[in-house]
Amino acid sequence: MTRVAQAGVGQWGKNLARNFDELGELVAVCDVDEVRLEELRKRYPLARVTPDFDELLTDDVDAVVVATPVPTHYELARRALEAGKHVLVEKPPAMRGAEMEELVELAEERGCVLMPGHLLLYHPGVQMMKELVVSGALGDVLCVYGNRQNLGTIRTNENALWSLGVHDLSVLLYLVDEEPAELWAHGHAFLNPGVEDVVFCYLLFPSGKIAHMHLSWLDPHKIRRITVVGRDKMAVFDDMELERKVTIYDKAPEQPTTTYGEWRTRTGDIYSPKIPNTEPLRLECQHFLRLVAGEGDPLRAARDGLVVVRALEQLQASLEAVTAA
Ligand SMILES: NC(=O)c1ccc[n+]([C@@H]2O[C@H](COP(=O)([O-])OP(=O)(O)OC[C@H]3O[C@@H](n4cnc5c(N)ncnc54)[C@H](O)[C@@H]3O)[C@@H](O)[C@H]2O)c1
């Protein structure tokens, strides 16, 4: 049994705490909010409840979950790793590539698991998309893109790239499995000065594959979609769909010999495979516990997370360069 402690039990963190309570042994919880602490004492009477993060770093704790606000992730994850604890840290684990590199090195040095909470990677629909890519069922992948738009929560402390983009970026990089060679972002702050509500990103990979993302909380459409365009088939993961989360389009351009080099389009079946509806967060937590138990590469997720943080950092720099020009 892995003894888990958690820092930050807010809107999202309470889902993590529930899962670890059901799956393992939630031995301690920490939050700086006194009202939350009172609720936690009632909800988890057997756990140690404390406002002091250092009280999670004791010998009777094996792993620490960090679900506090983004600017605190790096510092808390670093302190937990220094104390020799396995760490699951909400996305993004750090706001700078150099900080994330430091966390990965520290985890390696201490022999600890470091896993970012990239929830969508554990979604059975995204796993199906990965299978389609890896098995070659779509043919060579040419381009991938993400749409995450809505007339949604208007943030004042983080822009659409950081607030909405982390999920899609983690999935696009997971599907392509390459570090992007070039990244550009354009965006605009319409509502709050300096906070881009609408961001368009473009990524070019060493293999020549391309990706883009449209991120916005200023849009009439509620879209959460990842599209993969392969040479032979195309696939879409649509998180707004209840049943048809993944759709495969047997359509592609082709150059039959009869047309003497001219391109034609082929359209075939459109179908949706069955996707299990297991809660992705449950799968994410189970994956973390398996890593802690010694199954699988303890740092693979962290290295992938480093690529995500680096890409975010470069996209932000591109966004600022364009705004400044
Ligand atoms: N993976 C996902 O799909 C997903 C979804 C939503 C949020 N998140 C991430 O989860 C994290 C938390 O988001 P939230 O919506 O629960 O935020 P929230 O503001 O509701 O909760 C954060 C909690 O952390 C506490 N806190 C702040 N600093 C602390 C510290 N130093 N030590 C202990 N507790 C501290 C706050 O009091 C609060 O209770 C964020 O990083 C966010 O990006 C992930």
Short mmCIF file of C-alpha atoms and ligand atoms in Angstrom, two decimals:
data_model
loop_
_atom_site.label_atom_id
_atom_site.label_comp_id
_atom_site.label_asym_id
_atom_site.label_seq_id
_atom_site.Cartn_x
_atom_site.Cartn_y
_atom_site.Cartn_z
CA MET A 1 0.00 0.00 0.00
CA THR A 2 1.33 3.44 -0.95
CA ARG A 3 0.91 6.08 1.75
CA VAL A 4 -0.17 9.24 -0.07
CA ALA A 5 -0.21 12.82 1.22
CA GLN A 6 -1.75 15.69 -0.73
CA ALA A 7 -1.12 19.44 -0.78
CA GLY A 8 -3.92 21.65 -2.13
CA VAL A 9 -7.45 20.27 -1.87
CA GLY A 10 -9.46 22.83 -3.85
CA GLN A 11 -11.87 22.50 -6.79
CA TRP A 12 -9.72 20.01 -8.67
CA GLY A 13 -7.62 18.69 -5.81
CA LYS A 14 -10.68 17.22 -4.07
CA ASN A 15 -11.11 14.83 -7.03
CA LEU A 16 -7.53 13.64 -6.64
CA ALA A 17 -7.96 13.21 -2.87
CA ARG A 18 -11.17 11.21 -3.41
CA ASN A 19 -9.41 8.89 -5.85
CA PHE A 20 -6.37 8.32 -3.65
CA ASP A 21 -8.62 7.76 -0.64
CA GLU A 22 -10.50 5.08 -2.58
CA LEU A 23 -7.40 3.53 -4.17
CA GLY A 24 -4.74 3.71 -1.55
CA GLU A 25 -4.11 5.22 1.78
CA LEU A 26 -4.58 8.97 2.04
CA VAL A 27 -2.57 9.52 5.22
CA ALA A 28 -2.27 13.33 5.20
CA VAL A 29 -3.77 16.39 3.54
CA CYS A 30 -2.55 19.95 3.60
CA ASP A 31 -4.19 23.24 2.60
CA VAL A 32 -3.48 26.82 3.58
CA ASP A 33 -7.20 27.66 3.70
CA GLU A 34 -8.62 27.24 7.23
CA VAL A 35 -12.19 26.67 5.99
CA ARG A 36 -11.00 23.89 3.69
CA LEU A 37 -9.02 22.34 6.56
CA GLU A 38 -12.19 22.12 8.64
CA GLU A 39 -14.02 20.37 5.76
CA LEU A 40 -11.06 18.01 5.31
CA ARG A 41 -11.05 17.02 8.99
CA LYS A 42 -14.67 15.89 8.60
CA ARG A 43 -14.16 14.22 5.21
CA TYR A 44 -10.94 12.35 6.12
CA PRO A 45 -11.10 11.72 9.90
CA LEU A 46 -8.23 9.22 9.82
CA ALA A 47 -5.82 11.47 7.88
CA ARG A 48 -3.42 14.05 9.32
CA VAL A 49 -4.83 17.48 8.37
CA THR A 50 -2.40 20.37 8.39
CA PRO A 51 -1.71 23.84 6.93
CA ASP A 52 2.04 23.07 6.98
CA PHE A 53 3.48 21.41 3.84
CA ASP A 54 6.56 20.18 5.78
CA GLU A 55 4.28 17.96 7.86
CA LEU A 56 3.68 15.90 4.70
CA LEU A 57 7.36 15.11 4.35
CA THR A 58 7.60 12.66 7.23
CA ASP A 59 8.71 9.01 7.25
CA ASP A 60 5.16 7.67 7.21
CA VAL A 61 4.49 9.20 3.75
CA ASP A 62 5.66 7.54 0.50
CA ALA A 63 4.21 9.90 -2.10
CA VAL A 64 3.08 13.52 -2.31
CA VAL A 65 0.39 14.87 -4.64
CA VAL A 66 0.65 18.59 -5.44
CA ALA A 67 -2.64 20.21 -6.50
CA THR A 68 -2.00 23.81 -5.47
CA PRO A 69 -2.07 26.85 -7.83
CA VAL A 70 0.39 26.64 -10.77
CA PRO A 71 3.02 29.17 -9.52
CA THR A 72 3.61 27.00 -6.40
CA HIS A 73 4.05 23.65 -8.22
CA TYR A 74 7.80 23.77 -8.82
CA GLU A 75 8.71 24.79 -5.27
CA LEU A 76 6.49 22.20 -3.55
CA ALA A 77 7.46 19.39 -5.95
CA ARG A 78 11.14 20.21 -5.39
CA ARG A 79 10.78 20.10 -1.61
CA ALA A 80 8.93 16.77 -1.76
CA LEU A 81 11.57 15.23 -4.06
CA GLU A 82 14.38 16.53 -1.84
CA ALA A 83 12.68 14.69 1.03
CA GLY A 84 12.77 11.50 -1.08
CA LYS A 85 9.03 11.38 -1.84
CA HIS A 86 7.45 10.19 -5.10
CA VAL A 87 5.56 13.11 -6.63
CA LEU A 88 2.41 13.53 -8.72
CA VAL A 89 2.18 17.21 -9.57
CA GLU A 90 -0.65 18.95 -11.36
CA LYS A 91 0.03 20.40 -14.80
CA PRO A 92 2.23 22.21 -15.56
CA PRO A 93 4.77 21.08 -12.90
CA ALA A 94 6.88 24.17 -13.58
CA MET A 95 6.57 27.39 -15.55
CA ARG A 96 10.10 27.29 -16.95
CA GLY A 97 11.98 24.55 -18.80
CA ALA A 98 15.04 25.00 -16.54
CA GLU A 99 12.92 24.41 -13.42
CA MET A 100 11.33 21.30 -14.90
CA GLU A 101 14.79 19.98 -15.88
CA GLU A 102 15.87 20.46 -12.27
CA LEU A 103 12.85 18.47 -11.04
CA VAL A 104 13.56 15.62 -13.47
CA GLU A 105 17.25 15.50 -12.42
CA LEU A 106 16.31 15.56 -8.75
CA ALA A 107 13.81 12.71 -9.20
CA GLU A 108 16.44 10.69 -11.06
CA GLU A 109 19.06 11.34 -8.36
CA ARG A 110 16.70 10.34 -5.53
CA GLY A 111 15.20 7.37 -7.39
CA CYS A 112 11.73 8.88 -7.13
CA VAL A 113 8.75 8.85 -9.48
CA LEU A 114 7.86 12.27 -10.90
CA MET A 115 4.62 12.39 -12.83
CA PRO A 116 2.81 15.49 -14.16
CA GLY A 117 -1.00 15.39 -14.03
CA HIS A 118 -1.57 15.43 -17.78
CA LEU A 119 -5.09 14.07 -17.39
CA LEU A 120 -5.99 13.68 -21.06
CA LEU A 121 -3.12 11.25 -21.68
CA TYR A 122 -5.01 8.74 -19.51
CA HIS A 123 -8.31 9.22 -21.36
CA PRO A 124 -9.23 5.94 -23.08
CA GLY A 125 -10.15 7.98 -26.20
CA VAL A 126 -6.68 9.54 -26.38
CA GLN A 127 -5.16 6.10 -25.80
CA MET A 128 -7.19 4.88 -28.78
CA MET A 129 -5.85 7.79 -30.91
CA LYS A 130 -2.30 6.84 -29.89
CA GLU A 131 -2.94 3.22 -30.86
CA LEU A 132 -4.25 4.35 -34.27
CA VAL A 133 -1.08 6.43 -34.81
CA VAL A 134 1.41 3.82 -33.54
CA SER A 135 -0.18 0.87 -35.35
CA GLY A 136 0.01 2.74 -38.67
CA ALA A 137 -3.78 2.41 -39.13
CA LEU A 138 -3.95 6.03 -40.34
CA GLY A 139 -0.85 5.78 -42.56
CA ASP A 140 1.92 8.34 -42.05
CA VAL A 141 0.73 11.16 -39.80
CA LEU A 142 0.87 14.48 -41.66
CA CYS A 143 -0.74 16.94 -39.32
CA VAL A 144 -2.42 17.07 -35.92
CA TYR A 145 -4.39 19.87 -34.34
CA GLY A 146 -6.33 20.79 -31.25
CA ASN A 147 -9.38 23.01 -30.78
CA ARG A 148 -10.29 24.14 -27.28
CA GLN A 149 -12.81 26.94 -27.58
CA ASN A 150 -15.82 28.12 -25.59
CA LEU A 151 -17.45 31.22 -24.22
CA GLY A 152 -15.97 30.04 -20.94
CA THR A 153 -14.35 31.18 -17.70
CA ILE A 154 -12.52 34.42 -18.38
CA ARG A 155 -9.20 34.25 -16.53
CA THR A 156 -7.33 37.30 -15.32
CA ASN A 157 -4.15 35.63 -14.02
CA GLU A 158 -3.21 33.26 -16.89
CA ASN A 159 -3.77 33.51 -20.64
CA ALA A 160 -5.53 31.01 -22.91
CA LEU A 161 -2.20 29.34 -23.76
CA TRP A 162 -1.44 28.40 -20.13
CA SER A 163 -5.01 27.92 -19.01
CA LEU A 164 -6.33 25.89 -21.96
CA GLY A 165 -3.27 24.91 -23.99
CA VAL A 166 -1.48 22.55 -21.59
CA HIS A 167 -3.98 19.72 -22.13
CA ASP A 168 -3.94 19.87 -25.93
CA LEU A 169 -0.20 20.41 -26.11
CA SER A 170 0.44 17.34 -23.96
CA VAL A 171 -1.78 15.26 -26.28
CA LEU A 172 -0.35 16.61 -29.56
CA LEU A 173 3.23 15.99 -28.38
CA TYR A 174 2.26 12.51 -27.12
CA LEU A 175 0.74 11.63 -30.50
CA VAL A 176 3.63 12.98 -32.60
CA ASP A 177 6.30 11.77 -30.14
CA GLU A 178 8.89 14.34 -31.28
CA GLU A 179 10.17 17.56 -29.75
CA PRO A 180 9.03 20.47 -31.98
CA ALA A 181 11.75 22.19 -33.98
CA GLU A 182 9.89 25.48 -34.40
CA LEU A 183 7.00 27.01 -32.50
CA TRP A 184 5.00 30.17 -33.11
CA ALA A 185 2.05 31.68 -31.28
CA HIS A 186 -0.16 34.65 -32.06
CA GLY A 187 -2.84 35.88 -29.74
CA HIS A 188 -4.76 38.87 -28.56
CA ALA A 189 -5.88 40.27 -25.20
CA PHE A 190 -9.34 41.73 -25.85
CA LEU A 191 -10.79 41.76 -22.33
CA ASN A 192 -7.99 42.13 -19.77
CA PRO A 193 -4.74 43.90 -20.62
CA GLY A 194 -1.84 41.46 -21.07
CA VAL A 195 -4.01 38.30 -20.80
CA GLU A 196 -4.57 36.78 -24.23
CA ASP A 197 -8.14 35.44 -24.58
CA VAL A 198 -7.54 33.99 -28.04
CA VAL A 199 -4.31 32.18 -29.01
CA PHE A 200 -3.31 30.40 -32.23
CA CYS A 201 -0.21 28.17 -32.12
CA TYR A 202 1.76 26.52 -34.89
CA LEU A 203 4.35 23.77 -34.34
CA LEU A 204 6.74 22.24 -36.86
CA PHE A 205 8.41 18.88 -36.05
CA PRO A 206 11.78 17.57 -37.33
CA SER A 207 9.98 14.88 -39.40
CA GLY A 208 8.00 17.58 -41.23
CA LYS A 209 4.73 16.91 -39.37
CA ILE A 210 2.88 20.03 -38.35
CA ALA A 211 0.46 20.87 -35.56
CA HIS A 212 -1.71 23.77 -34.56
CA MET A 213 -3.94 24.76 -31.66
CA HIS A 214 -6.82 27.22 -31.44
CA LEU A 215 -7.33 28.17 -27.79
CA SER A 216 -10.02 30.62 -26.76
CA TRP A 217 -12.59 31.47 -24.11
CA LEU A 218 -14.08 34.02 -26.50
CA ASP A 219 -15.88 31.79 -28.97
CA PRO A 220 -19.48 30.79 -29.76
CA HIS A 221 -18.57 27.08 -30.07
CA LYS A 222 -17.82 24.76 -27.20
CA ILE A 223 -15.15 22.55 -28.77
CA ARG A 224 -12.68 20.12 -27.19
CA ARG A 225 -11.30 18.23 -30.10
CA ILE A 226 -8.05 16.69 -31.36
CA THR A 227 -7.75 15.80 -35.05
CA VAL A 228 -5.10 13.60 -36.67
CA VAL A 229 -4.73 13.69 -40.45
CA GLY A 230 -2.96 10.60 -41.74
CA ARG A 231 -1.94 9.77 -45.30
CA ASP A 232 -4.55 6.96 -45.45
CA LYS A 233 -7.18 7.80 -42.82
CA MET A 234 -8.12 10.55 -40.41
CA ALA A 235 -9.24 10.35 -36.77
CA VAL A 236 -10.93 12.74 -34.37
CA PHE A 237 -11.11 12.66 -30.57
CA ASP A 238 -14.09 14.73 -29.50
CA ASP A 239 -14.40 15.14 -25.74
CA MET A 240 -17.81 16.85 -26.11
CA GLU A 241 -19.34 13.66 -27.51
CA LEU A 242 -20.89 11.34 -24.95
CA GLU A 243 -20.62 8.12 -26.92
CA ARG A 244 -18.64 8.74 -30.07
CA LYS A 245 -15.46 10.01 -28.46
CA VAL A 246 -13.32 8.77 -31.37
CA THR A 247 -14.36 8.80 -35.03
CA ILE A 248 -12.26 7.33 -37.81
CA TYR A 249 -12.72 8.65 -41.33
CA ASP A 250 -11.59 6.27 -44.05
CA LYS A 251 -10.89 9.13 -46.44
CA ALA A 252 -7.71 10.48 -48.00
CA PRO A 253 -6.25 11.93 -51.15
CA GLU A 254 -4.82 9.42 -53.64
CA GLN A 255 -3.04 9.37 -56.98
CA PRO A 256 -4.39 6.40 -58.95
CA THR A 257 -2.33 5.43 -61.99
CA THR A 258 -5.37 6.08 -64.17
CA THR A 259 -5.27 9.82 -63.43
CA TYR A 260 -1.61 10.23 -64.52
CA GLY A 261 -0.39 11.87 -61.31
CA GLU A 262 -3.46 13.96 -60.63
CA TRP A 263 -4.75 13.90 -57.02
CA ARG A 264 -8.23 12.59 -56.29
CA THR A 265 -10.03 12.09 -53.02
CA ARG A 266 -11.24 8.77 -51.71
CA THR A 267 -14.10 8.63 -49.20
CA GLY A 268 -15.02 5.43 -47.40
CA ASP A 269 -16.61 4.44 -44.10
CA ILE A 270 -16.88 6.62 -41.06
CA TYR A 271 -16.97 4.67 -37.78
CA SER A 272 -16.62 5.04 -34.04
CA PRO A 273 -15.01 2.26 -31.99
CA LYS A 274 -16.28 1.61 -28.47
CA ILE A 275 -14.28 3.47 -25.84
CA PRO A 276 -14.43 2.39 -22.17
CA ASN A 277 -15.90 5.15 -20.02
CA THR A 278 -13.54 4.73 -17.05
CA GLU A 279 -12.84 8.04 -15.28
CA PRO A 280 -9.52 9.30 -16.75
CA LEU A 281 -8.48 10.68 -13.33
CA ARG A 282 -8.92 7.21 -11.80
CA LEU A 283 -6.63 5.80 -14.52
CA GLU A 284 -4.09 8.60 -13.94
CA CYS A 285 -3.98 7.88 -10.18
CA GLN A 286 -3.70 4.13 -10.77
CA HIS A 287 -0.83 4.74 -13.20
CA PHE A 288 0.99 6.80 -10.56
CA LEU A 289 0.54 4.09 -7.92
CA ARG A 290 1.84 1.45 -10.36
CA LEU A 291 4.94 3.56 -11.05
CA VAL A 292 5.52 3.97 -7.30
CA ALA A 293 5.18 0.19 -6.94
CA GLY A 294 8.06 -0.18 -9.40
CA GLU A 295 6.16 -1.00 -12.60
CA GLY A 296 7.26 0.90 -15.72
CA ASP A 297 9.68 3.77 -16.31
CA PRO A 298 9.41 6.12 -13.28
CA LEU A 299 10.53 9.17 -15.26
CA ARG A 300 9.05 8.72 -18.73
CA ALA A 301 6.03 10.91 -17.90
CA ALA A 302 8.34 13.54 -16.38
CA ARG A 303 10.57 13.65 -19.48
CA ASP A 304 7.47 14.04 -21.67
CA GLY A 305 6.31 16.74 -19.25
CA LEU A 306 9.62 18.54 -19.74
CA VAL A 307 8.97 18.72 -23.50
CA VAL A 308 5.53 20.20 -22.74
CA VAL A 309 6.95 22.87 -20.41
CA ARG A 310 9.69 23.77 -22.92
CA ALA A 311 7.09 24.09 -25.69
CA LEU A 312 4.86 26.27 -23.48
CA GLU A 313 7.81 28.50 -22.64
CA GLN A 314 8.73 28.94 -26.32
CA LEU A 315 5.12 29.56 -27.36
CA GLN A 316 4.81 32.21 -24.63
CA ALA A 317 8.05 33.86 -25.85
CA SER A 318 6.69 33.86 -29.40
CA LEU A 319 3.40 35.36 -28.20
CA GLU A 320 5.25 38.15 -26.40
CA ALA A 321 7.58 38.82 -29.35
CA VAL A 322 4.61 39.26 -31.68
CA THR A 323 2.78 41.48 -29.17
CA ALA A 324 5.89 43.63 -28.67
CA ALA A 325 6.53 44.02 -32.43
N1 LIG B 1 -5.81 18.04 -14.73
C1 LIG B 1 -6.89 18.77 -14.84
O1 LIG B 1 -7.78 18.48 -15.64
C2 LIG B 1 -7.07 19.99 -13.98
C3 LIG B 1 -8.30 20.62 -13.90
C4 LIG B 1 -8.41 21.73 -13.07
C5 LIG B 1 -7.30 22.19 -12.38
N2 LIG B 1 -6.11 21.55 -12.50
C6 LIG B 1 -4.91 22.01 -11.78
O2 LIG B 1 -5.05 21.70 -10.40
C7 LIG B 1 -4.43 22.70 -9.61
C8 LIG B 1 -5.42 23.21 -8.58
O3 LIG B 1 -6.53 23.76 -9.25
P1 LIG B 1 -7.90 24.01 -8.47
O4 LIG B 1 -8.90 24.33 -9.51
O5 LIG B 1 -8.19 22.89 -7.52
O6 LIG B 1 -7.53 25.35 -7.67
P2 LIG B 1 -8.18 25.87 -6.33
O7 LIG B 1 -7.76 27.29 -6.19
O8 LIG B 1 -9.62 25.51 -6.23
O9 LIG B 1 -7.42 25.03 -5.20
C9 LIG B 1 -6.07 25.22 -4.83
C10 LIG B 1 -5.95 24.88 -3.34
O10 LIG B 1 -4.58 24.94 -2.99
C11 LIG B 1 -4.48 25.60 -1.72
N3 LIG B 1 -3.12 26.11 -1.59
C12 LIG B 1 -2.57 27.21 -2.17
N4 LIG B 1 -1.25 27.31 -1.86
C13 LIG B 1 -0.97 26.24 -1.06
C14 LIG B 1 0.21 25.79 -0.41
N5 LIG B 1 1.36 26.43 -0.54
N6 LIG B 1 0.13 24.65 0.34
C15 LIG B 1 -1.04 23.99 0.49
N7 LIG B 1 -2.20 24.39 -0.11
C16 LIG B 1 -2.16 25.48 -0.88
C17 LIG B 1 -5.57 26.64 -1.74
O11 LIG B 1 -5.94 27.07 -0.45
C18 LIG B 1 -6.70 25.88 -2.46
O12 LIG B 1 -7.51 25.18 -1.53
C19 LIG B 1 -3.95 23.77 -10.58
O13 LIG B 1 -2.60 23.54 -10.84
C20 LIG B 1 -4.72 23.52 -11.86
O14 LIG B 1 -3.98 23.84 -13.01
C21 LIG B 1 -5.99 20.45 -13.27
#
